[in-house]
XYZ file of N, CA, C and O in Angstrom:
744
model
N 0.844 -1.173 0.000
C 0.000 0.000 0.000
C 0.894 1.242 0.000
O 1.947 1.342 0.629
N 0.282 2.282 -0.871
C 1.564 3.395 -1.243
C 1.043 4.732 -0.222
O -0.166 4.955 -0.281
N 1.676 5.427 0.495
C 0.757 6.584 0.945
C 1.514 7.592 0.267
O 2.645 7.803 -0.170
N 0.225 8.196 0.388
C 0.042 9.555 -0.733
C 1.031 10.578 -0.379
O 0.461 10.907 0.661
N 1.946 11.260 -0.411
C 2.870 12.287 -0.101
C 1.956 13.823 -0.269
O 0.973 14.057 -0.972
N 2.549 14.522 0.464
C 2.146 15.887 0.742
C 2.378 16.512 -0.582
O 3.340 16.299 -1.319
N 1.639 17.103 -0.738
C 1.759 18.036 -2.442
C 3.124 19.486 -2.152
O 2.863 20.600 -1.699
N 4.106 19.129 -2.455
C 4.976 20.815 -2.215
C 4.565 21.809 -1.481
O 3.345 21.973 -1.474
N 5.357 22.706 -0.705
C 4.484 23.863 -0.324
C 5.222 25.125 -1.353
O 6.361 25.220 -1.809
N 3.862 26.116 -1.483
C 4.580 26.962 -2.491
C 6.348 27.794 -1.936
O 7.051 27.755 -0.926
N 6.378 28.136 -2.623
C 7.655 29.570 -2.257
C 7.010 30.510 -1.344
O 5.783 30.518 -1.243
N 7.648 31.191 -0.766
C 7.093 32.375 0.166
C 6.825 33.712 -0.885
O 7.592 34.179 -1.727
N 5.398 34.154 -0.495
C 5.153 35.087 -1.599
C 6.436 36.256 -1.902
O 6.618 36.751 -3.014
N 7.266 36.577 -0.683
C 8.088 37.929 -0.543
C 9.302 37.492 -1.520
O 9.855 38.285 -2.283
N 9.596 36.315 -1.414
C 10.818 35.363 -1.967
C 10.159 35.638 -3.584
O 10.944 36.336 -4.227
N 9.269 35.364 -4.154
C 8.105 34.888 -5.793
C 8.626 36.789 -6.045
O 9.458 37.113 -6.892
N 7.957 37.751 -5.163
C 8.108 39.173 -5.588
C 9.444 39.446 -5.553
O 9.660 40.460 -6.216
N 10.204 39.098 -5.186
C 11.912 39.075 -5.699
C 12.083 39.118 -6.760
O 12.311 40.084 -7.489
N 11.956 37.647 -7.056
C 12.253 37.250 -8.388
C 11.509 38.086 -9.170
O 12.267 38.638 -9.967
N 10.074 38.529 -9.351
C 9.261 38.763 -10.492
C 9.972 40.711 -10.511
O 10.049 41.279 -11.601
N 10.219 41.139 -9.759
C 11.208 42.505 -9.585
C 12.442 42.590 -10.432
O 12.708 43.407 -11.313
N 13.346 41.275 -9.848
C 14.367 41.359 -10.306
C 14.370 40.785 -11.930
O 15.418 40.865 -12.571
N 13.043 40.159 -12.600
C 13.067 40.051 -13.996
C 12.193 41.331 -14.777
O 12.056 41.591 -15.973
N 11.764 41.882 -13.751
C 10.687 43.573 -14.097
C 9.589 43.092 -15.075
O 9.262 43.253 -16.251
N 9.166 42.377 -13.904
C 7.741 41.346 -14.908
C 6.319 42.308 -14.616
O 5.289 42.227 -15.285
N 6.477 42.956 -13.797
C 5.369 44.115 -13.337
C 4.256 43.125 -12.912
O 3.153 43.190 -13.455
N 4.505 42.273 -12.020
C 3.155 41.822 -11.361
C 3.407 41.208 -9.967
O 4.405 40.492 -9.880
N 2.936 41.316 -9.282
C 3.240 40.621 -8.370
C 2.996 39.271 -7.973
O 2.246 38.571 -8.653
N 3.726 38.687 -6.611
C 3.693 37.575 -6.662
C 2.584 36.588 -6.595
O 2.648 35.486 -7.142
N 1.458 37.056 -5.839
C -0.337 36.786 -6.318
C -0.313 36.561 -7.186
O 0.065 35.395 -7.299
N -0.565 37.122 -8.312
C -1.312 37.806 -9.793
C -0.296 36.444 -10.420
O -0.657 35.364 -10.887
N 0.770 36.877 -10.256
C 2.103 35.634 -11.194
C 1.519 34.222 -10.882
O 1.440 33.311 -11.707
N 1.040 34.152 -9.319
C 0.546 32.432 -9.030
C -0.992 32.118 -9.523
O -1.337 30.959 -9.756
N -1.986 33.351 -9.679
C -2.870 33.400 -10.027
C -2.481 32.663 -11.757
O -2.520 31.461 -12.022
N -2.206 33.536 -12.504
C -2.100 33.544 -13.400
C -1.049 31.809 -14.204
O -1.087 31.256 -15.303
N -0.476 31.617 -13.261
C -0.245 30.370 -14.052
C -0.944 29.084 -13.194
O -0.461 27.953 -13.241
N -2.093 29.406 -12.442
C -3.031 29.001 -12.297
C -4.036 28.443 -12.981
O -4.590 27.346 -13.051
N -4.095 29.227 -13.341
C -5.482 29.564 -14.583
C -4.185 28.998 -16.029
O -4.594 28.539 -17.095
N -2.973 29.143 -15.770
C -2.833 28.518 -17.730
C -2.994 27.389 -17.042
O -3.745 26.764 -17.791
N -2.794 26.706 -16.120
C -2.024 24.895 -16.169
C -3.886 24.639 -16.035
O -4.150 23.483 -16.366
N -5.270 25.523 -15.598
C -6.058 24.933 -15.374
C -7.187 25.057 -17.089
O -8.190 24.435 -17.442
N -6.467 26.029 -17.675
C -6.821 26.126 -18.755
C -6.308 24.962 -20.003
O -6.738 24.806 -21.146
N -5.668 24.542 -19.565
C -4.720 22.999 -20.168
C -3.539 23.485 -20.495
O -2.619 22.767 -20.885
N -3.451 24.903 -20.350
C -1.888 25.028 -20.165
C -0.696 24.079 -20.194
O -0.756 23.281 -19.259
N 0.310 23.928 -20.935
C 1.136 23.276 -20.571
C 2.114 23.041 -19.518
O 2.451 24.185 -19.217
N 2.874 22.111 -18.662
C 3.838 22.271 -17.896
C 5.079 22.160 -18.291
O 5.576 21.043 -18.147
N 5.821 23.100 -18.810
C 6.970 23.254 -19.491
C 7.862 24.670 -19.242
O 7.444 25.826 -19.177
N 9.367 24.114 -19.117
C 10.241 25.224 -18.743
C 10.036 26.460 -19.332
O 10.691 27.374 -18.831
N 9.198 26.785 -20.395
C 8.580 28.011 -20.954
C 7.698 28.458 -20.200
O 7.420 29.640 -20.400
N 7.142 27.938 -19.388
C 5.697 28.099 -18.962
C 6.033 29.976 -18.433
O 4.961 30.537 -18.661
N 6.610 30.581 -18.109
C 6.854 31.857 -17.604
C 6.691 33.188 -18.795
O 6.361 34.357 -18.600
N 7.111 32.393 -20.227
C 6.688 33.019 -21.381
C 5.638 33.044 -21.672
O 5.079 34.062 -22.080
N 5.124 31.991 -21.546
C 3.764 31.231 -22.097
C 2.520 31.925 -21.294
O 1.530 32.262 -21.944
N 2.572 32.149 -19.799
C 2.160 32.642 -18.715
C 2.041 34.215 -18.826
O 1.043 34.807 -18.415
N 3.131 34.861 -19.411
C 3.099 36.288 -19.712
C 2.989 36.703 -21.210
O 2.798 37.879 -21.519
N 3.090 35.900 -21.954
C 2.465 36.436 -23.623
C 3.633 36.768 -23.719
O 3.443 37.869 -24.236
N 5.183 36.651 -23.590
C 6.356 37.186 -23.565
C 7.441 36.272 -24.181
O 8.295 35.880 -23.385
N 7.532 35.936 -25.247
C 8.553 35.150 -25.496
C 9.761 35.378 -25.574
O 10.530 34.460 -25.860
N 10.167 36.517 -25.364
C 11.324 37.491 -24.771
C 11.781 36.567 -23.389
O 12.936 36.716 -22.989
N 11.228 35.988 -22.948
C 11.496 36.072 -21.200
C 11.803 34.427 -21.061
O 11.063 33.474 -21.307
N 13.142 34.467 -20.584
C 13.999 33.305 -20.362
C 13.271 31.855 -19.645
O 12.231 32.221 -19.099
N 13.381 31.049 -19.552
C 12.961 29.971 -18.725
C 13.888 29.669 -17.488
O 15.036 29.272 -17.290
N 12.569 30.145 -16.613
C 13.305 29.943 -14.976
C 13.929 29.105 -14.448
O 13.288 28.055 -14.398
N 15.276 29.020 -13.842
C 16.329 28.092 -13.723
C 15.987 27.352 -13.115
O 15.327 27.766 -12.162
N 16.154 25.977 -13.205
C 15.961 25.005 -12.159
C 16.372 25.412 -10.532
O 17.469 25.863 -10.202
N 15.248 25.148 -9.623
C 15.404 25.043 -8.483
C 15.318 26.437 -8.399
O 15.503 26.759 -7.226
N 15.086 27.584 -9.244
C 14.916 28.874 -8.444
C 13.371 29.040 -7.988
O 12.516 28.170 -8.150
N 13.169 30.245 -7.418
C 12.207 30.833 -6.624
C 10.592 29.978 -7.337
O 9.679 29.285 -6.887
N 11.077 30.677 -8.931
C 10.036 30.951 -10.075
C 9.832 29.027 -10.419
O 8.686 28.593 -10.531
N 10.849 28.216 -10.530
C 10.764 27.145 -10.696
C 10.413 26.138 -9.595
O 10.042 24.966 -9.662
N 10.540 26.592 -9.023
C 9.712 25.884 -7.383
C 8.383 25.769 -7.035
O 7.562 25.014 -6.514
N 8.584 27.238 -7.739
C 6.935 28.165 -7.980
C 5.848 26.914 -8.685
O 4.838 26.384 -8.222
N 6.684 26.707 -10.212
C 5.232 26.140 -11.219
C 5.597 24.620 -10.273
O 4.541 24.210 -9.792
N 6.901 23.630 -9.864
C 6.739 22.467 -9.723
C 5.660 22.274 -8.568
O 5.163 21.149 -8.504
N 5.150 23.411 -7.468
C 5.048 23.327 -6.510
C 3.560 23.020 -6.788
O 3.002 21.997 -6.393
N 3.056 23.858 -7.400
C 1.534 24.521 -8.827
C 1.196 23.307 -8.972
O 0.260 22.782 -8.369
N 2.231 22.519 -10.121
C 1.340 21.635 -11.084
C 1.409 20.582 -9.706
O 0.270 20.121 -9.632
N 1.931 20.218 -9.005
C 1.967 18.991 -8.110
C 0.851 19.302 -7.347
O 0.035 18.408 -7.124
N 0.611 20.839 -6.744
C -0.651 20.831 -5.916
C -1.932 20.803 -6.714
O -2.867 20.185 -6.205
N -2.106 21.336 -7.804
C -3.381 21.478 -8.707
C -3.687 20.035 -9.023
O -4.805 19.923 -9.528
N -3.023 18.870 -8.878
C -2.919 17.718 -9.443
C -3.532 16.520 -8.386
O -4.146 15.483 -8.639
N -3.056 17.176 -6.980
C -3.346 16.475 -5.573
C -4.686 16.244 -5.822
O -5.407 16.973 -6.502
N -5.105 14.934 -5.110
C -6.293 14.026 -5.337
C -6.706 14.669 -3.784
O -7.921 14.825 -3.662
N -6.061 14.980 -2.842
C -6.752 15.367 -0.979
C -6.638 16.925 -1.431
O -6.593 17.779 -0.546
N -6.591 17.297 -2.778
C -7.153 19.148 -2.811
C -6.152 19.375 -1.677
O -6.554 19.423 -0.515
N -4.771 19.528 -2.004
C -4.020 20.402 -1.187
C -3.323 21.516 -1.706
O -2.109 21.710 -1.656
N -4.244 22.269 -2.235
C -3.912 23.210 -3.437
C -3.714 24.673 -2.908
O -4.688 25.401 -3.103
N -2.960 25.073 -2.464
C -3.050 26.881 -1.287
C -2.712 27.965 -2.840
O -2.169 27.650 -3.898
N -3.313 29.318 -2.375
C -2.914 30.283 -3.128
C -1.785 30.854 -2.288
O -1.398 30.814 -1.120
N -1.386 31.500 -3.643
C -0.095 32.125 -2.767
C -0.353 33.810 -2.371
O -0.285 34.775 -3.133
N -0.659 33.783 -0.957
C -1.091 35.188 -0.335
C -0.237 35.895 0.489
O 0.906 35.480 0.682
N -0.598 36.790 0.939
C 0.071 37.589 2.486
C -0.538 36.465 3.383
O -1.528 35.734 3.352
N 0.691 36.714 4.315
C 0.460 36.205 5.810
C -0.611 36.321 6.214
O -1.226 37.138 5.529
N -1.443 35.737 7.351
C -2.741 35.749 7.291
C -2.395 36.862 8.782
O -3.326 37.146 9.536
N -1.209 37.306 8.994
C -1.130 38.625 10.157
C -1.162 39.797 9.175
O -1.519 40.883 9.633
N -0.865 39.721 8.008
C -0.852 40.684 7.214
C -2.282 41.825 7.451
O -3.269 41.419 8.064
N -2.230 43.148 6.928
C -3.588 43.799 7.302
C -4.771 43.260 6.005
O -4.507 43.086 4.815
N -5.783 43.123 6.529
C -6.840 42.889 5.757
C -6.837 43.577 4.429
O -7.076 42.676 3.626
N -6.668 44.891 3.665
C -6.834 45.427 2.704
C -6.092 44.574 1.509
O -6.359 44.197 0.368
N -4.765 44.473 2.647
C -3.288 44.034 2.021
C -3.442 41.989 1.171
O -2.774 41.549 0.235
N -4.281 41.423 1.792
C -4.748 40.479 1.849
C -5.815 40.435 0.789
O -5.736 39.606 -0.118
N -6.790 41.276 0.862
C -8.051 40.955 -0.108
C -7.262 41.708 -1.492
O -7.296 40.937 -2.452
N -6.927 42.345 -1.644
C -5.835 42.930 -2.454
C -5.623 41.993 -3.643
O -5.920 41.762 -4.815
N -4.765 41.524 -2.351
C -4.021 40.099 -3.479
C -4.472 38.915 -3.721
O -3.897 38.300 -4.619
N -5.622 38.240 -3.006
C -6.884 37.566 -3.362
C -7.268 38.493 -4.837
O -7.253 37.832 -5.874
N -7.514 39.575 -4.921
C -8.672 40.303 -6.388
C -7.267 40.088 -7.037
O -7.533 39.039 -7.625
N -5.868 40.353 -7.370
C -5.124 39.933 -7.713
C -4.415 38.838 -8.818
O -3.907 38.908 -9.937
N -4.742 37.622 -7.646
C -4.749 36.519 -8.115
C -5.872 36.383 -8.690
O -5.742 35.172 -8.870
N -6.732 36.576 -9.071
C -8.191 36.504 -9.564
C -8.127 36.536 -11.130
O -8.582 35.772 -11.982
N -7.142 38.103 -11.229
C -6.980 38.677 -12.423
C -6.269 37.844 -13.102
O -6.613 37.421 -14.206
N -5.275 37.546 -12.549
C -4.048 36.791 -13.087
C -4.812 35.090 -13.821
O -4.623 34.348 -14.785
N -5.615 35.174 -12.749
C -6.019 33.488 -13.125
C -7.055 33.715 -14.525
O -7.103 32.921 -15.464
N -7.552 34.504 -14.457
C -8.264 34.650 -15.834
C -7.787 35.289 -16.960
O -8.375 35.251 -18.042
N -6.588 35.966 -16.729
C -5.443 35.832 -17.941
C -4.926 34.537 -18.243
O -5.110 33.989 -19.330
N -4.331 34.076 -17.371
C -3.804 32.715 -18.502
C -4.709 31.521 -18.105
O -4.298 30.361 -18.079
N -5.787 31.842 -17.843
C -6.957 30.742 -17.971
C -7.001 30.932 -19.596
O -6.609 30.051 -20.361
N -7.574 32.300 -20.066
C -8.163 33.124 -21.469
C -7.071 32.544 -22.280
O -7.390 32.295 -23.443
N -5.622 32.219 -21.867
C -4.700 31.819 -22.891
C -4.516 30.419 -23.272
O -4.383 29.922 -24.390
N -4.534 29.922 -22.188
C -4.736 28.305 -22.217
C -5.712 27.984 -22.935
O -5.575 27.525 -24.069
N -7.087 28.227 -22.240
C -8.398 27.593 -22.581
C -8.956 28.108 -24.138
O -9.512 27.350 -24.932
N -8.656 29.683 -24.407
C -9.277 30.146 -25.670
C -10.828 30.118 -25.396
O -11.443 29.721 -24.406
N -11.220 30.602 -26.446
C -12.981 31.578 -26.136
C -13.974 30.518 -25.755
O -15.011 30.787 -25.148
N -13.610 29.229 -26.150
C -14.787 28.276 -25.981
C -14.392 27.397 -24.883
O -14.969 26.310 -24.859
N -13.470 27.651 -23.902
C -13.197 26.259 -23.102
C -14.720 24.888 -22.930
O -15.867 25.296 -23.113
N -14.547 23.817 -22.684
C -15.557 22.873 -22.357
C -15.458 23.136 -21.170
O -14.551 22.633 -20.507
N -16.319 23.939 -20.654
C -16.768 24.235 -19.059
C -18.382 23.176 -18.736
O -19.204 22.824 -19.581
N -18.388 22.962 -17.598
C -19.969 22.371 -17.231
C -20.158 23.660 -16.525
O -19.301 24.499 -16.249
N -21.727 23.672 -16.223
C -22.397 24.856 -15.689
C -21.941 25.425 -14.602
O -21.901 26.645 -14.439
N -21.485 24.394 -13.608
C -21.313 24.640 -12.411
C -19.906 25.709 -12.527
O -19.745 26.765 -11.914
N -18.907 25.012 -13.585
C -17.637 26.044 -14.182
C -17.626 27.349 -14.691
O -16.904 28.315 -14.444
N -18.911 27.124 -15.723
C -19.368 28.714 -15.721
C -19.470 29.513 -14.863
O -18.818 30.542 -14.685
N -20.366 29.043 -14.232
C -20.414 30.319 -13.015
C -19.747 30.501 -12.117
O -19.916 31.531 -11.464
N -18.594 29.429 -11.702
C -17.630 29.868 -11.414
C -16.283 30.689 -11.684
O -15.382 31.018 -10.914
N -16.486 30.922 -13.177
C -15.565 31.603 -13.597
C -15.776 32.641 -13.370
O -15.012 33.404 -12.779
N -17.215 32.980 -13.928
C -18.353 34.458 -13.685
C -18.308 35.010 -12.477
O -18.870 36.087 -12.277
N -17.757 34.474 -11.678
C -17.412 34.793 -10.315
C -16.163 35.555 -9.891
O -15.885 36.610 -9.322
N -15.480 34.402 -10.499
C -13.865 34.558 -10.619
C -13.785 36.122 -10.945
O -13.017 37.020 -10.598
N -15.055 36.045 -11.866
C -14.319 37.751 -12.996
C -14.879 39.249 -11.608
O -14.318 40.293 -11.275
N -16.058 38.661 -11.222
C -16.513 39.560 -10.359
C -15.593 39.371 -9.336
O -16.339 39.742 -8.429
N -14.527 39.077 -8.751
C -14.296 39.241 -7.865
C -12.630 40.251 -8.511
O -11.950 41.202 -8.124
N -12.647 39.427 -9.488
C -11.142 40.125 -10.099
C -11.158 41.870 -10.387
O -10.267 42.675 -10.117
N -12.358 42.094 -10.962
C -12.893 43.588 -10.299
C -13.355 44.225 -9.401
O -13.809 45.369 -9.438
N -13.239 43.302 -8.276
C -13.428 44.071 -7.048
C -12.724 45.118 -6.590
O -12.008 45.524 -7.505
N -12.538 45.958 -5.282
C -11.987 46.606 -4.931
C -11.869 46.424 -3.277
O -12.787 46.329 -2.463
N -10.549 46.411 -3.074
C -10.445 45.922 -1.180
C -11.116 47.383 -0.887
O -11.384 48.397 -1.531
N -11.204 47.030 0.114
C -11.876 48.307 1.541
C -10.346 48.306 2.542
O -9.554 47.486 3.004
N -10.507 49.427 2.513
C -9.617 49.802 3.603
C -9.599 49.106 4.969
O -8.637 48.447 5.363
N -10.823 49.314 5.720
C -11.134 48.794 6.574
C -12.033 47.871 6.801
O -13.059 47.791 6.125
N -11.653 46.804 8.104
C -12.617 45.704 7.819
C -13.130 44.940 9.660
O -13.051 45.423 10.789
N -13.488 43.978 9.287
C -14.017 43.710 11.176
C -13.961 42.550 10.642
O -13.830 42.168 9.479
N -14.164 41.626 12.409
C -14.224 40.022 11.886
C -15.238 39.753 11.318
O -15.335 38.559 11.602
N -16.196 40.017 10.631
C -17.212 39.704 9.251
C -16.175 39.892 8.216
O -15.709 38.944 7.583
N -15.896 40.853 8.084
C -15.111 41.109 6.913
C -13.686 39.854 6.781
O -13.224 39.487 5.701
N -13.319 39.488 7.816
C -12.449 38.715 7.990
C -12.741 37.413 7.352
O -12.057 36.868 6.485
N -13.918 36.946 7.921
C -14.665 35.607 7.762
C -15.229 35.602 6.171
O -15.374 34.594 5.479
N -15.425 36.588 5.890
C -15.815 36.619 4.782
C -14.592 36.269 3.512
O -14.546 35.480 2.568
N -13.982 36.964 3.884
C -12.291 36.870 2.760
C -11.912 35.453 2.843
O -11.465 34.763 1.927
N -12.159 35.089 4.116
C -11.370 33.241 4.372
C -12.591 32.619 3.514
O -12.245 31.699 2.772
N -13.931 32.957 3.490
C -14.565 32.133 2.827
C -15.024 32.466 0.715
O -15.773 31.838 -0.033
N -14.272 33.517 0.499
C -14.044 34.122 -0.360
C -12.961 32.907 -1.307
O -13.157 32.098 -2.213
N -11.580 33.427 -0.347
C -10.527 32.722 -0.581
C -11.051 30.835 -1.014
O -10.823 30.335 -2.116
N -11.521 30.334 -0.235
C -11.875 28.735 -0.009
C -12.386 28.596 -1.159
O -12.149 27.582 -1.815
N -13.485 29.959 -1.801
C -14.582 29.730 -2.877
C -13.774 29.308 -4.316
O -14.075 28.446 -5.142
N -12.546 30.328 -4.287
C -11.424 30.558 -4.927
C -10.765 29.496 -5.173
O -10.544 29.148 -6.333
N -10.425 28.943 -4.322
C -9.246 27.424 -4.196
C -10.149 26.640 -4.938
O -9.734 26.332 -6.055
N -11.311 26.214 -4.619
C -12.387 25.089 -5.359
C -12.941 25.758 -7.087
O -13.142 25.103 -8.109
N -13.001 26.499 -6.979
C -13.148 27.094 -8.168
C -12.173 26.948 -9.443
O -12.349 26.854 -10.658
N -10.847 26.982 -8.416
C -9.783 26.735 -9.555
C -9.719 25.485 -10.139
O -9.838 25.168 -11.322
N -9.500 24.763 -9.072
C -9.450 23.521 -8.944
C -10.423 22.920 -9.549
O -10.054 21.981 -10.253
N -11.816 23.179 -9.520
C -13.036 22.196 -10.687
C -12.987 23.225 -12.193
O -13.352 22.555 -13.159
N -12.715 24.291 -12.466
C -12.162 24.543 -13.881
C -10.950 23.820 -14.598
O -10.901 23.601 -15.809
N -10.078 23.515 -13.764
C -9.032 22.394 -14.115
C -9.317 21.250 -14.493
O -8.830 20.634 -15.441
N -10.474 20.778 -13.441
C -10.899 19.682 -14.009
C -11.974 19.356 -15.412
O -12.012 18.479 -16.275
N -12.636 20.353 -15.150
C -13.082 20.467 -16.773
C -11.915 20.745 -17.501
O -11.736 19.808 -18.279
N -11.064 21.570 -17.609
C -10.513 21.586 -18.989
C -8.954 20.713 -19.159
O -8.481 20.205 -20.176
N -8.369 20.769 -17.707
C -6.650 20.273 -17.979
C -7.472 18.686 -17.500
O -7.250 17.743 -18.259
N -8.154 18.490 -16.588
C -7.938 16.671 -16.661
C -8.935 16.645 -17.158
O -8.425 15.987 -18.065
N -10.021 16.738 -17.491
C -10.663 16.056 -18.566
C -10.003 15.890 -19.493
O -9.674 14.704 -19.488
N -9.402 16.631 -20.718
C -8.628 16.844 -21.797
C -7.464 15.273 -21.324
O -7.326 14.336 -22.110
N -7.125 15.297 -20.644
C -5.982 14.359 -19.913
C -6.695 13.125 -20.436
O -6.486 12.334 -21.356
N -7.425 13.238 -19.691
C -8.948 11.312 -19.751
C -8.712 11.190 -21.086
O -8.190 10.205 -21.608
N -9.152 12.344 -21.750
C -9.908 11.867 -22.912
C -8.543 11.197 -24.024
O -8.565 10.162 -24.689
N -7.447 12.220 -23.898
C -6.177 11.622 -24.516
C -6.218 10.089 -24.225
O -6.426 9.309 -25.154
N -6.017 9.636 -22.925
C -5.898 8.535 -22.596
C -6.473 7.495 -23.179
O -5.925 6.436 -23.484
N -7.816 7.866 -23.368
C -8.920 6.989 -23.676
C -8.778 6.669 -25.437
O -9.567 5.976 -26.078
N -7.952 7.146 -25.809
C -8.157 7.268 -27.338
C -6.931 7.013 -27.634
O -6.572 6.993 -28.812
């Protein structure tokens, strides 16, 4: 009997905004995990390009083994892949201030429906339940944090966030493992 191993834990977001600084990728480290989120769930490929592929940039080198950025996608495709959903976004500290936090939740939002839109293209095979989760996705990616907030507001973001994690995660499964099955099957 085999037991299941822990899915990677990501990079530390402050460590991800390093790197994405020191290549002057103009996004931060959210939006960057968001966003190749949404390609690997869009059927995106997993490939040492994936950082080009991810930014529409074919200018932009493939991240060295074992750095920040490459830790980053192995950490991604291994958690998006986990069968016990051990899939985390990559956020502020949860001591971080609330604004700073929902911020980068709307963030990652954006990001994920950029290279979802690149992966998947105008027609992805979504089921209903995917639709409207995307439709969600988008409303939240235009949101705007509030300055200030209380523990409602608190409870609310953690259950925001959760909506987020499952959301990603069953658009993946419509489009990157289904697509997977169906190869298989044929």
């Amino acid at each position: 009997m085999s037991v299941a191993q822990p899915s990677p834990l990501l990079p530390g977001l402050y460590e991800i905004e390093d790197a994405t600084r020191a290549l002057g990728l103009g996004v931060g480290g959210s939006e960057l995990h968001g966003a190749l989120c949404g390609w690997l769930a869009g059927g995106g490929s997993d490939s040492p390009r994936w950082l080009a592929q991810v930014m529409a940039d074919d200018t932009l080198a493939s991240p060295a083994a074992d750095s920040a950025l490459d830790r980053l996608r192995a950490a991604t495709v291994a958690q998006m892949s986990d069968r016990d959903f051990g899939f985390d976004l990559l956020m502020p500290e949860p001591e971080a201030p609330l604004v700073e936090r929902s911020s980068a939740l709307f963030d990652w939002c954006r990001g994920f429906l950029g290279g979802f839109g690149l992966a998947a293209g105008g027609q992805p095979p979504l089921s209903e339940e995917s639709s409207e989760a995307l439709g969600d996705l988008a409303r939240l990616a235009a949101a705007a944090p509030q300055e200030e907030g209380d523990e409602e507001d608190e409870a609310a973001l953690a259950e925001i966030e959760e909506f987020v994690r499952v959301a990603a995660l069953l658009l993946h499964g419509d489009c990157a493992m289904a697509a997977q099955h169906r190869r298989k099957l044929h």
